[in-house]
PDB file of C-alpha atoms in Angstrom:
ATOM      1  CA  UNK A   1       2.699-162.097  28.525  1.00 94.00           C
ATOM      2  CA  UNK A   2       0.591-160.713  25.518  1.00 96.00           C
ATOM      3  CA  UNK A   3       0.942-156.649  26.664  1.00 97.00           C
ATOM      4  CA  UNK A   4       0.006-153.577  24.369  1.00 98.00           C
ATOM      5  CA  UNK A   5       1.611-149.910  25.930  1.00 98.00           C
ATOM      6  CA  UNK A   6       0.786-146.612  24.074  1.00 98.00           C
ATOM      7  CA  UNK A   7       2.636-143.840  24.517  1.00 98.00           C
ATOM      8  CA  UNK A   8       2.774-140.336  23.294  1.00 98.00           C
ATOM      9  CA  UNK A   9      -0.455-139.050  24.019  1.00 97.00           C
ATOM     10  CA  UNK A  10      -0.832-135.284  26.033  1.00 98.00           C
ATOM     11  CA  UNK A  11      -2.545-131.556  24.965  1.00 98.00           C
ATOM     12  CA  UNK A  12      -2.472-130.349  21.747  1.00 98.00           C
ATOM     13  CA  UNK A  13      -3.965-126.958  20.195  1.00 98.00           C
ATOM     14  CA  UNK A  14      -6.912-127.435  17.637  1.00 98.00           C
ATOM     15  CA  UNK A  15      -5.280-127.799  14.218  1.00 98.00           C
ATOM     16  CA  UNK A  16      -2.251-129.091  14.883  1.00 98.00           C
ATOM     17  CA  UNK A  17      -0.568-132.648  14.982  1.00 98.00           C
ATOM     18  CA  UNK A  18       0.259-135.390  17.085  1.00 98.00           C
ATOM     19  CA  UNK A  19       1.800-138.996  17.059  1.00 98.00           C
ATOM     20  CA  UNK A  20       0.629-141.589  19.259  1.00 98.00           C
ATOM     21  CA  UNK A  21       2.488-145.260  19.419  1.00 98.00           C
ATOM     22  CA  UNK A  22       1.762-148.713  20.674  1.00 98.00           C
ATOM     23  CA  UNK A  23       4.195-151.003  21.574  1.00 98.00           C
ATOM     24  CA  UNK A  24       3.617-154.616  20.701  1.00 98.00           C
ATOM     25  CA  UNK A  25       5.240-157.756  23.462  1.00 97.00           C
ATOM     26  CA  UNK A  26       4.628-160.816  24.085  1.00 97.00           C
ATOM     27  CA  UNK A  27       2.919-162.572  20.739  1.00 96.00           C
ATOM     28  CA  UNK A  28       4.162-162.257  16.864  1.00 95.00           C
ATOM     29  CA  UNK A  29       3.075-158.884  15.839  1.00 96.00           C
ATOM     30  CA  UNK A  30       3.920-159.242  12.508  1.00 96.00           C
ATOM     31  CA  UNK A  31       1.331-161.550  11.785  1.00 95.00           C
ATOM     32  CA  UNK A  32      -1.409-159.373  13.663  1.00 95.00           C
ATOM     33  CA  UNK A  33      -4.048-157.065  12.264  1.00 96.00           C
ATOM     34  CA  UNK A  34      -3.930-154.127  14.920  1.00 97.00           C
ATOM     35  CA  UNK A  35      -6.699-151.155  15.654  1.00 98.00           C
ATOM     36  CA  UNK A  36      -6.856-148.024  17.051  1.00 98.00           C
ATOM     37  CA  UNK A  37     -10.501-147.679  18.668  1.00 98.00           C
ATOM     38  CA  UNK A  38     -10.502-144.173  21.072  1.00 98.00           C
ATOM     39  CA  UNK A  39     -12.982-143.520  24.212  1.00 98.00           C
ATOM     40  CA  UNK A  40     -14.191-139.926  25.404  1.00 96.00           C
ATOM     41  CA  UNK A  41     -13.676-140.019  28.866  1.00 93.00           C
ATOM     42  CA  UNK A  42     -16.895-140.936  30.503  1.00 91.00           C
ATOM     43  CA  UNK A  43     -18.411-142.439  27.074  1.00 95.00           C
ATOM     44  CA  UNK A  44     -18.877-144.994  25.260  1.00 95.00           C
ATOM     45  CA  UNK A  45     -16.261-147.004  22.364  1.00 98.00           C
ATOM     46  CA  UNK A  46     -15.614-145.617  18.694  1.00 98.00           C
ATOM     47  CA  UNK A  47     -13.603-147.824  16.738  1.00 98.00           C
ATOM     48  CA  UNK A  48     -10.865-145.618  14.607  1.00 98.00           C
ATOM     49  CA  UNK A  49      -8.571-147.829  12.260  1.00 98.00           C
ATOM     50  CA  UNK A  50      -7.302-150.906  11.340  1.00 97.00           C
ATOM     51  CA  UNK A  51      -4.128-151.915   9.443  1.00 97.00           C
ATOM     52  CA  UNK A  52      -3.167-155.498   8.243  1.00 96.00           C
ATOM     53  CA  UNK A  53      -0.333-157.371   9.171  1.00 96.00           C
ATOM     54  CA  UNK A  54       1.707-156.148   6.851  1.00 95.00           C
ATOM     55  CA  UNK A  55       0.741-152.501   6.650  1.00 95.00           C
ATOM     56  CA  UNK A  56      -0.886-152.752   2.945  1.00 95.00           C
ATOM     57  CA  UNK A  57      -4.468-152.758   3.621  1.00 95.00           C
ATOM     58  CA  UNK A  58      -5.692-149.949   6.330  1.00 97.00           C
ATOM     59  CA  UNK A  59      -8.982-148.459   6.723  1.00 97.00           C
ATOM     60  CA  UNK A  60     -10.478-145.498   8.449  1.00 98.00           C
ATOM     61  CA  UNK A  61     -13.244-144.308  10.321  1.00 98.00           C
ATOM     62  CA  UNK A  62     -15.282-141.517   8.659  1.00 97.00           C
ATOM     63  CA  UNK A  63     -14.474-139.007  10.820  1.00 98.00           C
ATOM     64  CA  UNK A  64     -10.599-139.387  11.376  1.00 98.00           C
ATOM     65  CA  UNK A  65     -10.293-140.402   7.345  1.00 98.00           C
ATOM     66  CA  UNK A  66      -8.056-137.809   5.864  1.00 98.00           C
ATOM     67  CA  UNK A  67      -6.549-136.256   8.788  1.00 98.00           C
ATOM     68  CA  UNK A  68      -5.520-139.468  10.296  1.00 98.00           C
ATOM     69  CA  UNK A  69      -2.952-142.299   9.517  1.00 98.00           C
ATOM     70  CA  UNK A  70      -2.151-145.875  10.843  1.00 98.00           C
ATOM     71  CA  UNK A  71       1.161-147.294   9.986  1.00 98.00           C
ATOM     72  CA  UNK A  72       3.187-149.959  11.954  1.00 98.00           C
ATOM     73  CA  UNK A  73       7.139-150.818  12.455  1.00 98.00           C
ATOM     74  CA  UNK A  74       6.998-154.744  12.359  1.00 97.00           C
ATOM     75  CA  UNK A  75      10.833-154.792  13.073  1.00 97.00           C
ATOM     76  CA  UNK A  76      10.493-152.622  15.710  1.00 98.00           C
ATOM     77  CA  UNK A  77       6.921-154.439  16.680  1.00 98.00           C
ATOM     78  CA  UNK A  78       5.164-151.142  16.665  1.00 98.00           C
ATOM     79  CA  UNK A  79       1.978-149.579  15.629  1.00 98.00           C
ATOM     80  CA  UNK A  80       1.127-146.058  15.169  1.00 98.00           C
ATOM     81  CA  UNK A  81      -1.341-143.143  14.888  1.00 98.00           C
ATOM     82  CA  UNK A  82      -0.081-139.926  13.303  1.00 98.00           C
ATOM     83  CA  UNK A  83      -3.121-137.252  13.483  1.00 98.00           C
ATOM     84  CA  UNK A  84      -3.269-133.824  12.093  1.00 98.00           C
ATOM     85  CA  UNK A  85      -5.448-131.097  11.689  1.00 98.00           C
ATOM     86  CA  UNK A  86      -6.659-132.508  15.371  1.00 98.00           C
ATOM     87  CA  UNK A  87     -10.313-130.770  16.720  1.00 98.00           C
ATOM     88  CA  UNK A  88     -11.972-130.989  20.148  1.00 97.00           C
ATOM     89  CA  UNK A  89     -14.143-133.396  19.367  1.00 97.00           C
ATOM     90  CA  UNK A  90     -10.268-135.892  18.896  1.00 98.00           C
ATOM     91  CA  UNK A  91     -10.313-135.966  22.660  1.00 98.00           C
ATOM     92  CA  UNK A  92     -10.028-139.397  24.008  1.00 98.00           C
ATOM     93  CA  UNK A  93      -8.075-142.084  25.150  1.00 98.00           C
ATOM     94  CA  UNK A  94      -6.807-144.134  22.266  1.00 98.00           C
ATOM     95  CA  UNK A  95      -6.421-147.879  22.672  1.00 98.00           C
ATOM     96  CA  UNK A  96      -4.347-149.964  20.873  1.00 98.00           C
ATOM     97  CA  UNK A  97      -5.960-153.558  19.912  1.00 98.00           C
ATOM     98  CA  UNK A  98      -5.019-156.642  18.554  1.00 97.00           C
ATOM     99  CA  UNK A  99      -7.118-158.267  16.013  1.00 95.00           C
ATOM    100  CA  UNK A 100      -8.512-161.609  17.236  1.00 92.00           C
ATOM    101  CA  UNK A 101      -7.651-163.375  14.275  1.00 94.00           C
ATOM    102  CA  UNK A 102      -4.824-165.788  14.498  1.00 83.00           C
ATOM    103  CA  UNK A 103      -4.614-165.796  10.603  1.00 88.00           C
ATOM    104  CA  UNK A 104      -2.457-162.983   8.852  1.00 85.00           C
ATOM    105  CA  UNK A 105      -4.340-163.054   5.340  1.00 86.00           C
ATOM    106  CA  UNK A 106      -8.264-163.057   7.470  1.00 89.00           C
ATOM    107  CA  UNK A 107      -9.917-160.487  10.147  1.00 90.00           C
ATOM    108  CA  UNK A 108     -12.027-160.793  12.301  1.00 90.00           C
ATOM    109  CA  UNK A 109     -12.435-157.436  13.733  1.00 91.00           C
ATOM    110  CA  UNK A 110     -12.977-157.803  16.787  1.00 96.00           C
ATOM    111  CA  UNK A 111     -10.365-157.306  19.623  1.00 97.00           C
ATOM    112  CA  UNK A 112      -8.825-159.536  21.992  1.00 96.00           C
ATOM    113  CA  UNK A 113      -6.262-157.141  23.809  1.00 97.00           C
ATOM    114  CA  UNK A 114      -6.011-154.091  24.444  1.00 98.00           C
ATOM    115  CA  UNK A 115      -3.594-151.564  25.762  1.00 98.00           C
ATOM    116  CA  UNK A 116      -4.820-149.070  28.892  1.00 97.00           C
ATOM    117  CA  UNK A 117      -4.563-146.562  26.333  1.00 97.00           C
ATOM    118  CA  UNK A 118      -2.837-142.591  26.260  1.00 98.00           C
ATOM    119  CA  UNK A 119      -5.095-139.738  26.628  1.00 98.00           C
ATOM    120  CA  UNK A 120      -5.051-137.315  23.545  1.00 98.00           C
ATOM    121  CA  UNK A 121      -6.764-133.865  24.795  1.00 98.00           C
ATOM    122  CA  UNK A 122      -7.316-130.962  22.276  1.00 98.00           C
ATOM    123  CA  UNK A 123      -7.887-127.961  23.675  1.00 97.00           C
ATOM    124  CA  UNK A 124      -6.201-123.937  23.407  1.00 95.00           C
TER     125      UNK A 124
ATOM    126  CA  UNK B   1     -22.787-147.538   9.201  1.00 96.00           C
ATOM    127  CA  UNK B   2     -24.718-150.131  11.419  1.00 97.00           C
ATOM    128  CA  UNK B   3     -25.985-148.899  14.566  1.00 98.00           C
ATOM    129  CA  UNK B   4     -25.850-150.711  17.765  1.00 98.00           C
ATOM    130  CA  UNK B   5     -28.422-150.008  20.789  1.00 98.00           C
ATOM    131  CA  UNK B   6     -28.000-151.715  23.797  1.00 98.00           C
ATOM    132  CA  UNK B   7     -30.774-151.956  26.641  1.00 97.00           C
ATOM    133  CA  UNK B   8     -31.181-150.959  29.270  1.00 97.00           C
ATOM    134  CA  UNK B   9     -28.426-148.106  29.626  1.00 97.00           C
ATOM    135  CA  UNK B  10     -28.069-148.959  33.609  1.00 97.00           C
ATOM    136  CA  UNK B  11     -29.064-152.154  35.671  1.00 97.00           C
ATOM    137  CA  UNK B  12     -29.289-152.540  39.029  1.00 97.00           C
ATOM    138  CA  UNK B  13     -28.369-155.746  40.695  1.00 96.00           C
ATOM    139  CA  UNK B  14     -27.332-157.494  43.679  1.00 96.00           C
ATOM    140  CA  UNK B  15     -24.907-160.606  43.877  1.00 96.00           C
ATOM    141  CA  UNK B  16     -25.933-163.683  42.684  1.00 96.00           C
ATOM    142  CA  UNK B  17     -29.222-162.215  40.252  1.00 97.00           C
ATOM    143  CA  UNK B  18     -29.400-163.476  36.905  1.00 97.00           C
ATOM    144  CA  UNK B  19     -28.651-160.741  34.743  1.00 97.00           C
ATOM    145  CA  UNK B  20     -29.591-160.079  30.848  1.00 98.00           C
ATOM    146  CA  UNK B  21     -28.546-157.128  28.679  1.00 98.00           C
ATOM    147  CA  UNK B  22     -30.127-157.108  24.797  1.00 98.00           C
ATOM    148  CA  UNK B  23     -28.306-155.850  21.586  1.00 98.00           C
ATOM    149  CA  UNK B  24     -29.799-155.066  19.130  1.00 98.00           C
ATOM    150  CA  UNK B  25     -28.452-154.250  15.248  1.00 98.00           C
ATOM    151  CA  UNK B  26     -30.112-151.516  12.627  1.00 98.00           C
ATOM    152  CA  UNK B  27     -29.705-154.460  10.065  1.00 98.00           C
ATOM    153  CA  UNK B  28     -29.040-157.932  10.324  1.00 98.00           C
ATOM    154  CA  UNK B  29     -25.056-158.645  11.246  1.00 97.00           C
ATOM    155  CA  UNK B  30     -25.624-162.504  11.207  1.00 97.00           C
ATOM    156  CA  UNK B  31     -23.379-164.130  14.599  1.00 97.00           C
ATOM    157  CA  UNK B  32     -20.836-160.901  13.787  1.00 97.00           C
ATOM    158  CA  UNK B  33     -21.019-159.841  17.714  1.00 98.00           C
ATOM    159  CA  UNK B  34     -18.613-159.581  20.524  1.00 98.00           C
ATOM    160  CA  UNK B  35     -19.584-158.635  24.276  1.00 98.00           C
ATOM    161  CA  UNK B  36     -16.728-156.630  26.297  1.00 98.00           C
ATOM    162  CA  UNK B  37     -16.721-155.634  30.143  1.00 98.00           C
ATOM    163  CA  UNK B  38     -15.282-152.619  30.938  1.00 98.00           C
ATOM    164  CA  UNK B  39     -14.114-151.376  34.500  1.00 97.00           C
ATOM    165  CA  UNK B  40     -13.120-147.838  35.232  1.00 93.00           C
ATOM    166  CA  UNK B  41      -9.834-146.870  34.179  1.00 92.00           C
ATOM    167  CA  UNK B  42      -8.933-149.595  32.746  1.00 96.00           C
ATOM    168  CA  UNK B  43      -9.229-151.443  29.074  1.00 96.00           C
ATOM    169  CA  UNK B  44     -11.944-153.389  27.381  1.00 97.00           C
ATOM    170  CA  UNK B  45     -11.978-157.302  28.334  1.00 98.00           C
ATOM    171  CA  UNK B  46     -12.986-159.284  25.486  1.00 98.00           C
ATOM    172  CA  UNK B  47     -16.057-162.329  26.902  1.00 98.00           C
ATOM    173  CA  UNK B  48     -17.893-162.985  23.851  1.00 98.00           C
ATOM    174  CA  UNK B  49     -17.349-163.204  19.779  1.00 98.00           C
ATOM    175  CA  UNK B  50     -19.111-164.526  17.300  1.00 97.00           C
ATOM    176  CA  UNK B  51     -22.265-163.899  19.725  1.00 98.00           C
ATOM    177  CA  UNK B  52     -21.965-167.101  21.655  1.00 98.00           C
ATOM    178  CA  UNK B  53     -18.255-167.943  21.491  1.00 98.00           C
ATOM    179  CA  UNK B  54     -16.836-167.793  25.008  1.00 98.00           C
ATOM    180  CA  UNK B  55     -13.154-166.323  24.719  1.00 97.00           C
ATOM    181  CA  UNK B  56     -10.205-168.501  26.812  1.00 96.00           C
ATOM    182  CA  UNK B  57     -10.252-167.603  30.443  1.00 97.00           C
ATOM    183  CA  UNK B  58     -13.768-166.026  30.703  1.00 98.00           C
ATOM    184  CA  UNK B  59     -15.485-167.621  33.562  1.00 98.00           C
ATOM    185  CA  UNK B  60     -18.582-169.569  32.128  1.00 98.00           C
ATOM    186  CA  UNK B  61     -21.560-167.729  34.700  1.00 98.00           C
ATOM    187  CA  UNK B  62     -21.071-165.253  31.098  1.00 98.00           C
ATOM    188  CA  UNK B  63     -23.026-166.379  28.196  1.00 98.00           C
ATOM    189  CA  UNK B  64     -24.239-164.905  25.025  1.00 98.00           C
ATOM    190  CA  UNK B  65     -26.895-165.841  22.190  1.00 98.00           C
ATOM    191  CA  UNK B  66     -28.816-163.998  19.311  1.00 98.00           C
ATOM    192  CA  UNK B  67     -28.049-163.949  15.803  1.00 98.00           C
ATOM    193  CA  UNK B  68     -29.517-161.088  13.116  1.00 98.00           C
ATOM    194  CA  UNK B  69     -30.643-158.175  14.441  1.00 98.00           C
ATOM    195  CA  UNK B  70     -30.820-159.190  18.401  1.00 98.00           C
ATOM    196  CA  UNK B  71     -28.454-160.379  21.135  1.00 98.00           C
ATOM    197  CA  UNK B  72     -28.016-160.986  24.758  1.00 98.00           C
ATOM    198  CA  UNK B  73     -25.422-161.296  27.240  1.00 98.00           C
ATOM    199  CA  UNK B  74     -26.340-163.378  30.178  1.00 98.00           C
ATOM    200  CA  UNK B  75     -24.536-163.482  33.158  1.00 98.00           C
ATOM    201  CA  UNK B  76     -26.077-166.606  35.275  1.00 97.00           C
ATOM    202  CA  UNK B  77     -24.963-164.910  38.711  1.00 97.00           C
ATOM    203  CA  UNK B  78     -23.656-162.134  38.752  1.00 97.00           C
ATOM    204  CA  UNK B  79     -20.183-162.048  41.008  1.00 96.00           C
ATOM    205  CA  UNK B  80     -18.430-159.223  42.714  1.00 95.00           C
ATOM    206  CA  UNK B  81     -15.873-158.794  40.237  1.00 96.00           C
ATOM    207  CA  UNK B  82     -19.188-158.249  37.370  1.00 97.00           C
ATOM    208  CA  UNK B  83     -20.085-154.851  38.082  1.00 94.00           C
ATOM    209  CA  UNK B  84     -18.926-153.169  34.996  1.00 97.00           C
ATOM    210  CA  UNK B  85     -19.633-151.694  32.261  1.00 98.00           C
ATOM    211  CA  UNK B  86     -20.712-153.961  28.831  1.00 98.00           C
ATOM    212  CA  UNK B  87     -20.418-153.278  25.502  1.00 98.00           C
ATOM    213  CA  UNK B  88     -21.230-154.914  22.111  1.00 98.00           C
ATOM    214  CA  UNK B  89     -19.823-154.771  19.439  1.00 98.00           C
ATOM    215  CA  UNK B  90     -20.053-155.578  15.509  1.00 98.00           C
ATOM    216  CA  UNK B  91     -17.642-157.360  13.038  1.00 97.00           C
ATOM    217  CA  UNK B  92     -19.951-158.009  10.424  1.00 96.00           C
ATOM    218  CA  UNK B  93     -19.282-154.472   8.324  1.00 95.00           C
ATOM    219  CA  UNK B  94     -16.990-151.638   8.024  1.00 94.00           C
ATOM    220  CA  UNK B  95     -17.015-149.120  10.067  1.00 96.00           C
ATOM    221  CA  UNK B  96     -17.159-151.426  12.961  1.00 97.00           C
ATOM    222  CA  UNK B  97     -19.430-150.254  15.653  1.00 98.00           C
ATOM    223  CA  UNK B  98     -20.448-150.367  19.260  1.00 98.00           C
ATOM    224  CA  UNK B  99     -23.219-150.377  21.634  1.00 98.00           C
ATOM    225  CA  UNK B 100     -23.194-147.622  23.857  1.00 98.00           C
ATOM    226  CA  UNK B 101     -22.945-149.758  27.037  1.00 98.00           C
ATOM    227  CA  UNK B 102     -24.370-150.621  30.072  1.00 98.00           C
ATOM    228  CA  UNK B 103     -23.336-150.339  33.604  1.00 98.00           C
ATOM    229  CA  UNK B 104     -24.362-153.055  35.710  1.00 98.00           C
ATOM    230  CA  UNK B 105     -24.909-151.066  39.042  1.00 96.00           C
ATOM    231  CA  UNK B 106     -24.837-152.476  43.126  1.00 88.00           C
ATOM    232  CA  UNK B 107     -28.475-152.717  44.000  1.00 88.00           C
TER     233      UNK B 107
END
C-alpha cells in the first residue's frame, strides 16, 4: 500500500543541524511532487517545502528559507530535509506528503498522504 | 501570504447532528481548498480538494462547498469515528496555508 515513514528526527541544541528522511513505498515516487509540512505538538499545520518530481524546482517557507533544504533520492525513493542553524521555535513533528497530483510536470498542492511524521525538538 | 480562519475553534456535538465548520480566506483563492481530519497522534486524512471534490474512500455524510473567500465542511451526521480535529487548507498561492482547526468535541 501507498506508505510514507520518516525517520531521523530526535533533540538537537539551538544552532546546530539535523537531517530528517522520508521513505517513499508503494506508488511511483519519481513522478511525485513531495512536501514537508511540520506540526507543534498541540497546534495547528504549517506547510514547510515542496520539491518537484525531479528535484529541480523546490520552494520554501519564509521562515525555514535559508537554513533549510529539500532534496530527494528517486533511486533510492527518498525525500529529505537537511536543517541547520535549527531554533526553538523548529520544534515539531515533520510530515512527509505526497502531492495529490497524478501529473509530474503540474501541482496541485495539496496532500493526499502523509507519513505519522518524526518529532524534531530543539532545546539545550 | 493568505490567511486562513476557520470558525468556530471547538464544536460540540452529539452523534448523528448535522455539523458545519466555515473557512474563510484573507483574499479570494477561487475552489483552491482542501478539508483534512485529524485524530490525535496520528497524520492528516485528506476529505476534500478543490472545495467540493470528495477524495476516493471518504464516506459521503462529508461534504464541502464555497468558492472565493468562504467555505464549509458539512458533515450530514456526524459518526463516532468524526470526532476530530479539521483543517483547511489553501492551494491557490505560495506559501500554502492552513486554517488553524477545529475540534469537533462529544457533547
Amino acid at each position: 500500500q501507498v506508505q510514507l515513514v520518516e525517520s531521523g528526527g530526535g533533540v538537537v541544541q539551538p544552532g546546530r543541524s539535523l537531517r530528517i528522511s522520508c521513505a517513499a513505498s508503494g506508488f511511483n515516487f519519481s513522478n511525485c511532487g513531495m512536501h514537508w509540512v511540520r506540526q507543534v505538538p498541540g497546534k495547528g499545520l504549517e506547510w514547510v517545502a515542496v520539491i518537484w518530481y525531479d528535484g529541480r524546482n523546490k520552494y520554501y517557507a519564509d521562515s525555514v528559507k535559508g537554513r533549510f533544504t529539500i532534496s530527494r533520492d528517486n533511486s533510492k525513493k527518498t525525500l529529505s530535509l537537511q536543517m541547520n542553524r535549527l531554533r526553538a521555535e523548529d520544534t515539531a513533528v515533520y510530515h512527509c506528503a505526497r502531492d495529490a497530483s497524478d501529473t509530474p510536470l503540474v501541482m496541485d498542492n495539496w496532500f493526499d498522504t502523509w507519513g505519522q511524521g518524526t518529532l524534531v525538538t530543539v532545546s539545550s | 501570504d493568505i490567511q486562513m480562519t476557520q470558525s468556530p475553534s471547538t464544536l460540540s456535538a452529539s452523534v448523528g447532528d448535522r455539523v458545519t465548520i466555515t473557512c474563510r480566506a484573507s483574499q479570494s483563492i477561487s475552489s483552491w481548498l482542501a478539508w483534512y481530519q485529524q485524530k490525535p497522534g496520528k497524520a492528516p486524512n485528506l476529505l476534500i480538494y478543490k472545495a467540493s471534490s470528495l477524495e476516493s474512500g471518504v464516506p459521503s455524510r462529508f461534504s464541502g462547498s464555497g468558492s472565493g473567500t468562504e467555505f464549509t465542511l458539512t458533515i450530514s451526521s456526524l459518526q463516532p469515528d468524526d470526532f476530530a480535529t479539521y483543517y483547511c487548507q489553501q492551494s491557490y498561492s505560495y506559501p500554502w496555508t492552513f486554517g488553524q482547526g477545529t475540534k469537533v468535541e462529544i457533547k
